[in-house]
Coordinates of C-alpha atoms in Angstrom, one line a residue:
X19 CA -25.9 131.1 -114.3
X20 CA -22.2 130.3 -113.2
X21 CA -21.2 126.6 -113.4
X22 CA -18.5 126.0 -111.0
X23 CA -15.9 123.1 -111.6
X24 CA -17.6 120.1 -110.2
X25 CA -20.7 120.9 -111.9
X26 CA -18.6 120.4 -115.4
X27 CA -16.3 118.2 -115.2
X28 CA -17.3 114.7 -116.1
X29 CA -17.3 112.0 -113.7
X30 CA -14.6 108.5 -114.4
X31 CA -14.3 105.6 -112.6
X32 CA -11.0 107.6 -110.9
X33 CA -13.1 110.0 -109.2
X34 CA -15.9 107.3 -108.1
X35 CA -13.1 105.6 -106.1
X36 CA -11.0 109.4 -104.9
X37 CA -15.2 110.0 -103.1
X38 CA -15.1 106.6 -101.7
X39 CA -11.6 107.2 -99.6
X40 CA -12.2 110.5 -98.8
X41 CA -15.4 108.9 -97.0
X42 CA -13.4 106.5 -96.3
X43 CA -11.1 108.9 -94.7
X44 CA -14.1 110.5 -93.0
X45 CA -15.1 107.3 -91.8
X46 CA -11.8 106.6 -90.2
X47 CA -11.7 110.2 -88.9
X48 CA -14.8 109.8 -87.0
X49 CA -14.0 105.9 -85.6
X50 CA -10.3 107.9 -84.7
X51 CA -12.3 110.4 -82.9
X52 CA -14.6 107.9 -81.3
X53 CA -11.9 106.4 -79.9
X54 CA -10.2 109.2 -78.2
X55 CA -13.6 110.0 -76.6
X56 CA -13.8 106.4 -75.2
X57 CA -10.2 106.4 -74.4
X58 CA -10.9 109.2 -72.8
X59 CA -14.3 108.8 -70.7
X60 CA -12.0 105.5 -69.7
X61 CA -9.3 107.8 -68.0
X62 CA -11.9 109.7 -66.7
X63 CA -13.6 106.6 -65.0
X64 CA -10.5 105.0 -64.0
X65 CA -9.7 107.0 -60.4
X66 CA -13.2 106.9 -59.4
X67 CA -12.9 102.6 -60.7
X68 CA -10.0 102.8 -58.3
X69 CA -11.4 104.3 -55.3
X70 CA -14.4 102.3 -55.4
X71 CA -12.3 98.6 -55.5
X72 CA -10.3 100.1 -53.5
X73 CA -12.9 101.5 -50.3
X74 CA -15.5 99.9 -50.7
X75 CA -15.7 96.6 -53.2
X76 CA -12.6 95.7 -51.0
X77 CA -13.9 95.5 -47.9
X78 CA -17.5 94.2 -48.5
X79 CA -15.7 91.5 -50.4
X80 CA -13.4 90.8 -47.2
X81 CA -16.4 90.9 -44.7
X82 CA -17.8 88.0 -47.2
X83 CA -15.2 86.2 -47.5
X84 CA -14.5 85.9 -43.6
X85 CA -18.2 85.2 -43.6
X86 CA -18.8 82.9 -45.4
X87 CA -15.0 81.1 -46.0
X88 CA -13.0 78.7 -44.5
X89 CA -9.0 76.9 -44.5
X90 CA -11.6 74.5 -45.6
X91 CA -12.9 76.5 -48.7
X92 CA -16.5 78.3 -49.4
X93 CA -19.2 77.7 -46.7
X94 CA -22.1 78.1 -48.1
X95 CA -24.7 76.1 -46.8
X96 CA -24.0 79.0 -44.1
X97 CA -27.1 81.2 -45.9
X98 CA -29.4 78.6 -45.9
X99 CA -27.8 77.8 -42.1
X100 CA -28.6 81.5 -41.0
X101 CA -32.1 82.6 -43.7
X102 CA -34.0 80.2 -41.3
X103 CA -33.0 80.6 -37.8
X104 CA -36.3 82.8 -36.0
X105 CA -34.3 85.3 -34.8
X106 CA -33.1 86.5 -38.3
X107 CA -37.3 85.3 -40.1
X108 CA -37.7 88.2 -37.1
X109 CA -35.8 90.7 -38.5
X110 CA -35.8 90.1 -42.7
X111 CA -39.0 90.2 -41.3
X112 CA -39.8 93.9 -39.3
X113 CA -37.3 95.1 -41.7
X114 CA -39.4 94.9 -44.4
X115 CA -42.3 95.9 -43.6
X116 CA -41.7 98.6 -41.7
X117 CA -40.4 100.3 -44.8
X118 CA -42.9 99.3 -46.3
X119 CA -45.0 101.2 -43.7
X120 CA -43.1 103.9 -43.4
X121 CA -42.9 104.2 -47.4
X122 CA -47.5 104.7 -47.5
X123 CA -47.3 106.5 -44.7
X124 CA -44.5 109.5 -46.2
X125 CA -46.4 109.4 -49.6
X126 CA -49.7 109.9 -48.0
X127 CA -48.3 112.7 -46.1
X128 CA -45.9 114.9 -48.4
X129 CA -47.7 114.0 -51.4
X130 CA -49.6 116.9 -50.2
X131 CA -47.0 118.9 -50.0
X132 CA -45.5 118.5 -53.4
X133 CA -49.1 120.2 -54.9
X134 CA -48.7 123.4 -52.4
X135 CA -45.3 123.9 -53.5
X136 CA -45.6 122.4 -57.3
X137 CA -48.8 124.9 -58.0
X138 CA -49.2 127.7 -54.9
X139 CA -47.0 130.4 -55.3
X140 CA -47.1 131.9 -51.8
X141 CA -44.7 134.4 -49.8
X142 CA -42.1 133.0 -47.5
X143 CA -42.4 129.9 -50.5
X144 CA -37.9 129.5 -51.0
X145 CA -37.9 129.3 -47.0
X146 CA -40.6 127.1 -46.9
X147 CA -38.9 124.7 -49.7
X148 CA -35.4 124.9 -47.6
X149 CA -37.0 124.3 -43.9
X150 CA -38.6 120.2 -45.1
X151 CA -35.2 119.6 -46.5
X152 CA -32.9 119.3 -43.2
X153 CA -34.2 117.0 -42.5
X154 CA -32.9 114.7 -45.3
X155 CA -29.9 116.1 -44.7
X156 CA -29.9 116.1 -41.2
X157 CA -27.4 112.6 -39.4
X158 CA -29.7 110.0 -38.3
X159 CA -28.6 109.9 -35.2
X160 CA -29.6 113.8 -34.7
X161 CA -33.3 112.7 -36.1
X162 CA -33.3 109.8 -34.0
X163 CA -32.4 112.5 -30.5
X164 CA -35.2 114.9 -31.6
X165 CA -38.0 112.1 -30.9
X166 CA -36.1 110.7 -28.1
X167 CA -36.6 114.1 -26.3
X168 CA -40.2 114.3 -28.1
X169 CA -41.7 111.3 -27.1
X170 CA -39.0 108.8 -24.6
X171 CA -38.3 108.7 -20.8
X172 CA -38.4 113.2 -19.7
X173 CA -40.0 114.1 -23.6
X174 CA -42.1 116.8 -24.3
X175 CA -44.9 114.6 -24.5
X176 CA -43.9 112.5 -21.3
X177 CA -43.8 115.1 -19.3
X178 CA -47.3 117.2 -20.5
X179 CA -49.8 113.9 -20.5
X180 CA -47.5 110.8 -19.0
X181 CA -47.3 109.5 -23.2
X182 CA -44.3 107.6 -23.9
X183 CA -43.5 106.3 -27.6
X184 CA -39.7 105.1 -28.0
X185 CA -39.1 101.5 -28.1
X186 CA -42.4 101.2 -30.3
X187 CA -42.8 101.2 -33.4
X188 CA -44.4 104.2 -34.2
X189 CA -42.0 105.9 -32.6
X190 CA -39.3 105.2 -35.7
X191 CA -42.3 105.1 -38.1
X192 CA -42.7 108.8 -37.7
X193 CA -39.2 109.6 -37.6
X194 CA -38.5 107.5 -41.2
X195 CA -41.6 110.2 -41.9
X196 CA -39.7 113.0 -40.8
X197 CA -36.4 112.5 -42.4
X198 CA -38.0 111.6 -45.9
X199 CA -40.5 113.9 -46.2
X200 CA -38.2 116.1 -48.2
X201 CA -37.6 113.7 -51.0
X202 CA -41.4 113.2 -51.8
X203 CA -41.6 116.5 -52.1
X204 CA -39.0 117.0 -53.6
X205 CA -39.4 114.9 -56.6
X206 CA -42.4 114.3 -56.7
X207 CA -43.4 118.3 -56.8
X208 CA -41.0 118.8 -59.0
X209 CA -42.4 117.2 -62.0
X210 CA -45.2 118.1 -61.6
X211 CA -44.6 122.0 -61.1
X212 CA -43.7 121.2 -64.9
X213 CA -47.3 119.7 -66.1
X214 CA -49.3 121.6 -68.7
X215 CA -52.3 121.8 -66.0
X216 CA -54.5 122.5 -69.8
X217 CA -53.8 119.2 -70.4
X218 CA -56.0 118.3 -67.1
X219 CA -58.2 121.6 -67.2
X220 CA -59.1 120.1 -71.6
X221 CA -60.2 116.4 -69.5
X222 CA -62.4 118.7 -67.7
X223 CA -63.7 120.8 -70.4
X224 CA -64.6 117.2 -72.1
X225 CA -66.8 116.3 -68.8
X226 CA -64.6 114.5 -66.3
X227 CA -64.8 116.1 -62.6
X228 CA -62.4 117.3 -60.9
X229 CA -61.2 113.8 -59.8
X230 CA -60.8 112.0 -62.8
X231 CA -59.2 114.3 -64.5
X232 CA -56.7 113.8 -61.8
X233 CA -56.7 109.9 -61.7
X234 CA -57.0 109.8 -66.0
X235 CA -54.3 112.9 -66.5
X236 CA -52.4 113.8 -64.1
X237 CA -51.4 110.8 -61.9
X238 CA -50.6 108.7 -64.6
X239 CA -48.1 111.4 -65.9
X240 CA -46.6 111.2 -61.7
X241 CA -46.2 107.6 -61.8
X242 CA -43.1 107.5 -62.6
X243 CA -41.8 110.1 -60.2
X244 CA -44.5 108.8 -57.7
X245 CA -42.6 105.5 -58.4
X246 CA -38.7 106.8 -57.7
X247 CA -39.2 108.7 -54.5
X248 CA -40.8 106.0 -53.3
X249 CA -38.2 103.1 -53.7
X250 CA -35.2 105.9 -52.8
X251 CA -37.8 106.5 -49.4
X252 CA -37.9 102.6 -49.4
X253 CA -33.9 102.7 -50.2
X254 CA -33.6 104.7 -46.9
X255 CA -36.0 102.8 -44.4
X256 CA -35.1 99.2 -45.1
X257 CA -31.2 100.0 -44.4
X258 CA -32.2 102.6 -41.6
X259 CA -29.5 102.5 -38.4
X260 CA -29.3 105.7 -36.5
X261 CA -33.3 106.3 -36.2
X262 CA -33.0 102.6 -34.5
X263 CA -30.5 101.8 -33.2
X264 CA -32.4 104.4 -30.9
X265 CA -35.4 104.6 -31.1
X266 CA -35.9 100.3 -31.0
X267 CA -35.1 100.0 -28.3
X268 CA -33.7 95.8 -28.0
X269 CA -37.3 94.9 -29.5
X270 CA -37.3 95.6 -33.4
X271 CA -34.2 95.7 -35.6
X272 CA -33.7 96.2 -39.1
X273 CA -30.7 94.5 -40.7
X274 CA -28.3 96.9 -40.5
X275 CA -29.1 97.1 -36.9
X276 CA -28.6 93.7 -36.5
X277 CA -25.7 93.6 -38.9
X278 CA -23.8 96.5 -36.7
X279 CA -24.9 93.6 -33.5
X280 CA -23.7 90.6 -35.2
X281 CA -20.6 92.5 -35.8
X282 CA -19.3 94.4 -32.7
X283 CA -20.8 92.9 -30.2
X284 CA -22.2 89.2 -31.2
X285 CA -18.4 89.1 -33.8
X286 CA -20.2 86.5 -35.4
X287 CA -18.7 86.6 -38.7
X288 CA -20.8 84.0 -41.3
X289 CA -24.2 86.0 -40.0
X290 CA -23.2 89.3 -40.6
X291 CA -21.7 88.3 -44.4
X292 CA -25.6 86.8 -45.3
X293 CA -27.3 89.4 -44.1
X294 CA -24.7 91.5 -45.6
X295 CA -25.6 90.3 -48.7
X296 CA -29.2 89.8 -48.1
X297 CA -28.9 93.6 -47.9
X298 CA -27.0 94.3 -51.0
X299 CA -29.5 91.7 -52.8
X300 CA -32.8 93.9 -51.7
X301 CA -30.8 97.4 -52.3
X302 CA -29.4 96.0 -55.8
X303 CA -33.0 95.2 -56.7
X304 CA -34.2 98.4 -55.8
X305 CA -31.5 100.8 -57.1
X306 CA -32.7 99.1 -60.4
X307 CA -35.8 99.9 -60.3
X308 CA -35.4 103.3 -59.5
X309 CA -33.1 103.6 -62.8
X310 CA -35.9 102.3 -65.1
X311 CA -38.0 104.6 -63.5
X312 CA -36.0 107.4 -64.1
X313 CA -35.3 106.6 -67.5
X314 CA -39.3 106.5 -68.4
X315 CA -39.8 110.1 -66.8
X316 CA -37.1 111.0 -68.3
X317 CA -37.8 110.2 -71.8
X318 CA -42.5 110.0 -71.2
X319 CA -43.2 113.7 -70.8
X320 CA -43.4 117.4 -72.3
X321 CA -42.8 119.5 -69.7
X322 CA -43.2 123.3 -69.4
X323 CA -41.5 126.6 -67.6
X324 CA -42.3 126.3 -63.5
X325 CA -43.1 129.7 -63.4
X326 CA -45.8 128.9 -65.7
X327 CA -47.5 126.8 -63.6
X328 CA -47.9 127.9 -60.1
X329 CA -50.4 131.3 -59.0
X330 CA -52.1 132.1 -55.6
X331 CA -54.3 129.9 -54.0
X332 CA -57.6 130.7 -54.5
X333 CA -60.9 129.4 -52.8
X334 CA -61.0 127.9 -49.4
X335 CA -60.4 124.4 -50.0
X336 CA -57.0 125.9 -51.8
X337 CA -56.0 127.9 -48.6
X338 CA -57.2 125.0 -46.4
X339 CA -54.6 122.5 -47.8
X340 CA -52.5 125.0 -47.8
X341 CA -53.3 125.4 -44.3
X342 CA -53.0 121.9 -43.3
X343 CA -49.7 121.2 -45.1
X344 CA -48.3 124.5 -42.5
X345 CA -49.4 122.4 -40.1
X346 CA -48.0 119.2 -41.3
X347 CA -44.2 120.7 -41.6
X348 CA -44.7 123.2 -38.0
X349 CA -45.8 119.4 -36.4
X350 CA -44.1 117.2 -38.0
X351 CA -40.2 119.2 -38.6
X352 CA -40.7 121.7 -36.6
X353 CA -41.8 120.3 -33.1
X354 CA -39.2 117.4 -32.7
X355 CA -36.3 120.3 -33.9
X356 CA -38.2 122.8 -31.5
X357 CA -38.1 120.4 -28.1
X358 CA -34.5 119.6 -29.4
X359 CA -33.5 123.1 -28.7
X360 CA -35.5 123.4 -25.7
X361 CA -34.3 120.2 -23.8
X362 CA -30.5 121.2 -24.8
X363 CA -31.6 124.0 -22.9
X364 CA -33.2 122.7 -19.8
X365 CA -32.1 121.7 -17.1
X366 CA -32.5 120.9 -13.2
X367 CA -31.2 124.5 -12.4
X368 CA -33.8 126.3 -15.5
X369 CA -32.8 127.2 -18.5
X370 CA -29.5 128.0 -19.3
X371 CA -26.9 126.7 -21.3
X372 CA -24.7 124.6 -18.5
X373 CA -25.4 121.8 -21.0
X374 CA -22.6 123.3 -23.7
X375 CA -20.6 124.5 -21.2
X376 CA -20.3 120.9 -19.4
X377 CA -18.7 120.7 -23.9
X378 CA -15.8 122.0 -23.0
X379 CA -14.3 119.8 -20.4
X380 CA -13.3 116.0 -20.0
X381 CA -14.6 115.8 -16.4
X382 CA -17.9 116.6 -17.2
X383 CA -18.6 113.9 -19.6
X384 CA -18.1 111.0 -16.6
X385 CA -15.2 109.7 -18.9
X386 CA -16.8 109.0 -21.8
X387 CA -14.0 110.6 -23.9
X388 CA -10.4 111.4 -23.5
X389 CA -10.9 114.8 -25.3
X390 CA -13.6 117.7 -24.4
X391 CA -16.7 116.6 -26.4
X392 CA -16.3 119.8 -28.0
X393 CA -13.0 118.6 -30.2
X394 CA -16.0 116.6 -32.6
X395 CA -17.3 119.8 -33.3
X396 CA -13.9 120.5 -35.3
X397 CA -12.7 116.6 -36.2
X398 CA -16.4 116.7 -37.6
X399 CA -15.8 119.7 -39.5
X400 CA -12.3 118.5 -40.6
X401 CA -13.3 115.4 -41.9
X402 CA -16.6 116.9 -43.4
X403 CA -13.9 119.3 -45.4
X404 CA -11.6 116.6 -46.4
X405 CA -14.3 114.7 -47.6
X406 CA -16.5 117.1 -49.6
X407 CA -12.6 116.8 -51.4
X408 CA -12.1 114.2 -52.3
X409 CA -16.0 113.1 -53.7
X410 CA -15.5 116.1 -55.3
X411 CA -12.7 114.8 -56.7
X412 CA -14.0 111.3 -57.2
X413 CA -17.3 111.9 -57.9
X414 CA -16.6 115.3 -60.4
X415 CA -14.4 113.0 -62.6
X416 CA -17.2 110.3 -62.7
X417 CA -20.3 112.3 -64.0
X418 CA -18.0 113.7 -66.2
X419 CA -17.2 109.5 -67.9
X420 CA -20.9 110.2 -67.6
X421 CA -21.9 112.6 -69.6
X422 CA -22.3 111.2 -73.1
X423 CA -24.4 108.2 -72.4
X424 CA -22.7 105.4 -73.4
X425 CA -22.9 101.2 -73.6
X426 CA -23.8 98.9 -70.7
X427 CA -20.8 98.7 -69.0
X428 CA -20.8 102.7 -68.2
X429 CA -24.4 102.0 -67.5
X430 CA -23.0 99.8 -65.0
X431 CA -20.4 102.1 -63.3
X432 CA -23.7 104.4 -63.1
X433 CA -25.4 101.6 -60.8
X434 CA -22.5 101.0 -58.8
X435 CA -21.5 104.9 -57.7
X436 CA -25.1 104.3 -56.0
X437 CA -24.7 101.2 -53.9
X438 CA -22.8 102.9 -50.9
X439 CA -26.3 104.8 -50.1
X440 CA -27.7 101.0 -49.6
X441 CA -25.0 98.9 -48.5
X442 CA -24.2 98.5 -44.7
X443 CA -22.3 101.2 -43.6
X444 CA -21.3 99.3 -40.1
X445 CA -19.6 96.3 -42.9
X446 CA -17.5 99.1 -45.0
X447 CA -16.5 100.0 -41.3
X448 CA -15.9 97.4 -40.1
X449 CA -14.4 96.2 -43.7
X450 CA -11.8 99.2 -43.2
X451 CA -10.8 98.3 -40.4
X452 CA -9.7 93.8 -41.2
X453 CA -8.1 95.3 -44.5
X454 CA -6.4 97.9 -44.4
X455 CA -3.9 97.5 -41.8
X456 CA -1.0 96.0 -43.9
X457 CA 1.3 97.4 -46.3
X458 CA 0.7 99.3 -48.4
X459 CA -2.7 100.7 -47.0
X460 CA -1.7 99.7 -43.5
X461 CA -3.9 102.7 -43.1
X462 CA -5.7 101.1 -38.7
X463 CA -3.8 104.9 -37.5
X464 CA -4.2 106.8 -39.7
X465 CA -7.0 110.4 -39.6
X466 CA -8.1 109.7 -43.5
X467 CA -10.2 106.8 -42.7
X468 CA -12.4 108.7 -42.0
X469 CA -12.9 110.8 -44.8
X470 CA -12.4 108.2 -46.9
X471 CA -15.7 106.2 -45.8
X472 CA -17.8 109.7 -45.6
X473 CA -16.7 110.4 -49.2
X474 CA -18.5 106.4 -50.6
X475 CA -21.5 108.7 -49.1
X476 CA -20.9 112.1 -50.6
X477 CA -19.8 110.5 -54.0
X478 CA -23.3 109.7 -54.5
X479 CA -24.3 113.1 -54.6
X480 CA -22.0 115.0 -56.3
X481 CA -22.9 113.1 -59.5
X482 CA -26.4 113.2 -59.1
X483 CA -25.9 117.5 -59.1
X484 CA -23.1 117.8 -61.6
X485 CA -23.9 115.1 -64.0
X486 CA -27.7 116.5 -65.3
X487 CA -26.0 120.0 -66.0
X488 CA -22.5 118.3 -67.5
X489 CA -25.4 117.1 -70.1
X490 CA -26.4 120.0 -70.8
X491 CA -24.2 121.7 -72.3
X492 CA -23.9 121.4 -76.2
X493 CA -21.7 119.3 -77.1
X494 CA -20.8 121.6 -80.4
X495 CA -19.0 124.0 -78.0
X496 CA -16.5 120.7 -77.0
X497 CA -16.2 119.7 -80.9
X498 CA -15.7 123.7 -81.5
X499 CA -12.9 123.8 -78.6
X500 CA -11.5 120.7 -79.9
X501 CA -10.9 121.9 -83.9
X502 CA -9.2 125.1 -82.2
X503 CA -6.7 122.4 -81.1
X504 CA -8.2 122.3 -77.5
X505 CA -7.0 119.1 -75.7
X506 CA -9.8 116.6 -74.5
X507 CA -8.4 118.3 -70.5
X508 CA -8.6 121.5 -71.9
X509 CA -12.2 121.6 -73.4
X510 CA -13.5 120.5 -69.7
X511 CA -11.5 123.2 -68.0
X512 CA -12.3 126.3 -70.8
X513 CA -15.9 125.3 -72.1
X514 CA -17.8 122.1 -68.9
X515 CA -16.1 123.9 -65.7
X516 CA -17.7 127.7 -66.4
X517 CA -21.2 125.9 -66.7
X518 CA -20.8 123.1 -63.9
X519 CA -19.6 125.9 -61.3
X520 CA -22.6 126.6 -59.0
X521 CA -23.4 123.4 -59.3
X522 CA -20.6 121.9 -57.6
X523 CA -20.5 124.3 -54.9
X524 CA -23.8 123.1 -54.6
X525 CA -22.4 119.4 -55.5
X526 CA -19.9 120.4 -52.3
X527 CA -22.3 121.6 -50.0
X528 CA -24.8 118.2 -50.6
X529 CA -21.4 115.9 -50.1
X530 CA -20.6 118.5 -46.5
X531 CA -23.5 118.1 -45.1
X532 CA -23.8 113.7 -45.4
X533 CA -19.9 113.3 -44.5
X534 CA -21.2 115.3 -41.5
X535 CA -23.6 113.2 -40.7
X536 CA -22.7 110.2 -41.3
X537 CA -22.7 107.6 -38.8
X538 CA -23.2 103.8 -39.6
X539 CA -18.9 103.4 -40.5
X540 CA -17.5 106.5 -38.3
X541 CA -18.4 104.1 -35.4
X542 CA -16.4 101.7 -35.9
X543 CA -13.4 103.7 -37.7
X544 CA -13.0 106.9 -35.2
X545 CA -10.4 107.6 -32.9
X546 CA -11.4 107.2 -29.6
X547 CA -9.0 110.8 -28.8
X548 CA -10.9 112.2 -32.3
X549 CA -14.2 111.2 -32.2
X550 CA -17.1 112.6 -34.4
X551 CA -20.4 114.1 -33.5
X552 CA -22.3 111.5 -34.5
X553 CA -20.7 109.3 -32.6
X554 CA -20.4 111.6 -29.8
X555 CA -23.7 111.8 -30.0
X556 CA -24.1 108.5 -29.5
X557 CA -22.1 107.7 -26.6
X558 CA -23.8 110.4 -24.8
X559 CA -26.4 108.7 -24.9
X560 CA -25.8 105.6 -24.3
X561 CA -24.5 106.2 -20.4
X562 CA -27.4 107.4 -18.1
X563 CA -27.3 110.5 -16.3
X564 CA -28.4 114.7 -17.1
X565 CA -26.0 115.9 -17.7
X566 CA -24.6 113.1 -20.4
X567 CA -29.0 114.0 -22.0
X568 CA -28.3 117.6 -22.0
X569 CA -25.0 117.2 -23.4
X570 CA -26.0 114.5 -26.4
X571 CA -29.1 117.2 -26.7
X572 CA -26.9 120.1 -27.1
X573 CA -24.7 118.4 -29.4
X574 CA -27.3 117.2 -31.6
X575 CA -28.3 120.8 -31.5
X576 CA -24.9 122.4 -32.4
X577 CA -24.9 119.7 -35.4
X578 CA -28.5 120.8 -36.7
X579 CA -27.1 123.9 -36.7
X580 CA -24.0 123.4 -39.3
X581 CA -26.0 121.3 -41.7
X582 CA -29.2 123.4 -41.6
X583 CA -26.6 126.3 -42.3
X584 CA -25.3 124.8 -45.2
X585 CA -28.7 123.8 -46.3
X586 CA -29.9 127.3 -46.3
X587 CA -26.7 128.2 -47.9
X588 CA -27.2 125.3 -51.0
X589 CA -30.8 126.9 -51.6
X590 CA -29.1 130.3 -52.9
X591 CA -26.6 129.2 -55.3
X592 CA -28.7 125.6 -56.5
X593 CA -28.4 125.6 -60.2
X594 CA -32.4 123.3 -60.3
X595 CA -35.2 125.5 -60.3
X596 CA -37.1 122.0 -60.4
X597 CA -37.0 121.2 -57.4
X598 CA -35.5 118.1 -57.4
X599 CA -32.3 115.9 -55.9

């Protein structure tokens, strides 16, 4: 046996001290490495934090301050005064119960679809997945317009049976199900497709019936995903604006609609400020619960490859279930969109392209616009492209900072990024006007205001798309690059970027689609000579006459096609085949 020097050399006190010194140097090295990692994380967070501080926190705080603060100081008593008013209590009650009803109805209708997409394999599945996701990326103005064409005065049901459901709560609930169907299908279905079916089969072998096995084995495993989907649907419907604005009429108003009315029509900033705080608190609570359900879902299950769980339907019952889901998609999603297209082509003289041609004329708009309505298409495309670049930059840096799990500060930063999805966009838009009006940020007359507001909504989608991919990158690859002398920036460029390039394309597509459809903030800050598509549609719907109505349908169809094409492109390049957002 060959002995090494280490094995034959007696250990001396000095050797022990040397070992401790070496250990101290190792710990010091690890400490310095940890310090560098924290420094890099803070550097990556700097731009996103500054962006959200200037263009989100500052405008919202300014609106609240103007509403609750006077020369004599803060007037917090206004909160109690506003929240005890009968009309405000009615708004709070309607906002809450319609969100609960919309969530329950969406789960009831969409859970069978989640099962079909998770467990069945059939021709056209990927195309159908894209179809059911189209409503989610459509602007709420388009959704409201589609259901107006189906359920409103002169709509399909009115023409066929004299039945009108606009200005009713049923129109609002159905539109919310249409909009959020994909949230349940893709969130719950994504997890369902990865659950090992042998667990349920084992329960049945042990004597449990099909329903009992599903109830005791599968449903508890799906619980976190169902809760997460329900919370997201509740969040989107609790803050609903465009759908309720178009379909609700004067009789129904959510918090978001009431904030708009108090701000833009009544100029009652104290009431708007109180309602903003109420919505902020509600959204914060929902996001906190949602974050808890997501963490539980990520850590509690052992998943399998989705390709191993899907199979062709067997038996009359499964084929009937597949047929029922296809029928639901046809009636709930394709019919409203088809009616929207049909109304854009149908005029008093028959079918044609008259409404589309009228979009190129200022005179045809009857003084509604300073430019031809068709200009809104190009305005929206330009704004959305700039907003996408901003969202990719800010969201990409934020996702890189969140790649390694850290303490409460970083988790709080993660929650901050989600707030624009639930906080009143109306408040943000009006806040832009009253805060960004002085040097060095005098932007009221600048076109960049619109892309900045749109980017606020796009950043959360960028972060949620890129973060799972970045966290999946093996950290040892970064360490190897660092050992070879690469700086953190070069290591990210050489290691992370090639792996997240496709995810970046998906994130860009989502940011582009949601930027096209942003309405709540844009309605305040879009210049009259540079309207966006959603703003143009709302203006046309607000004026009487067949020509204005037809042009609104035509513009909505154009916007729907652009969003649908963007989504179909995403389906071809998306990297996460689990089916989740």
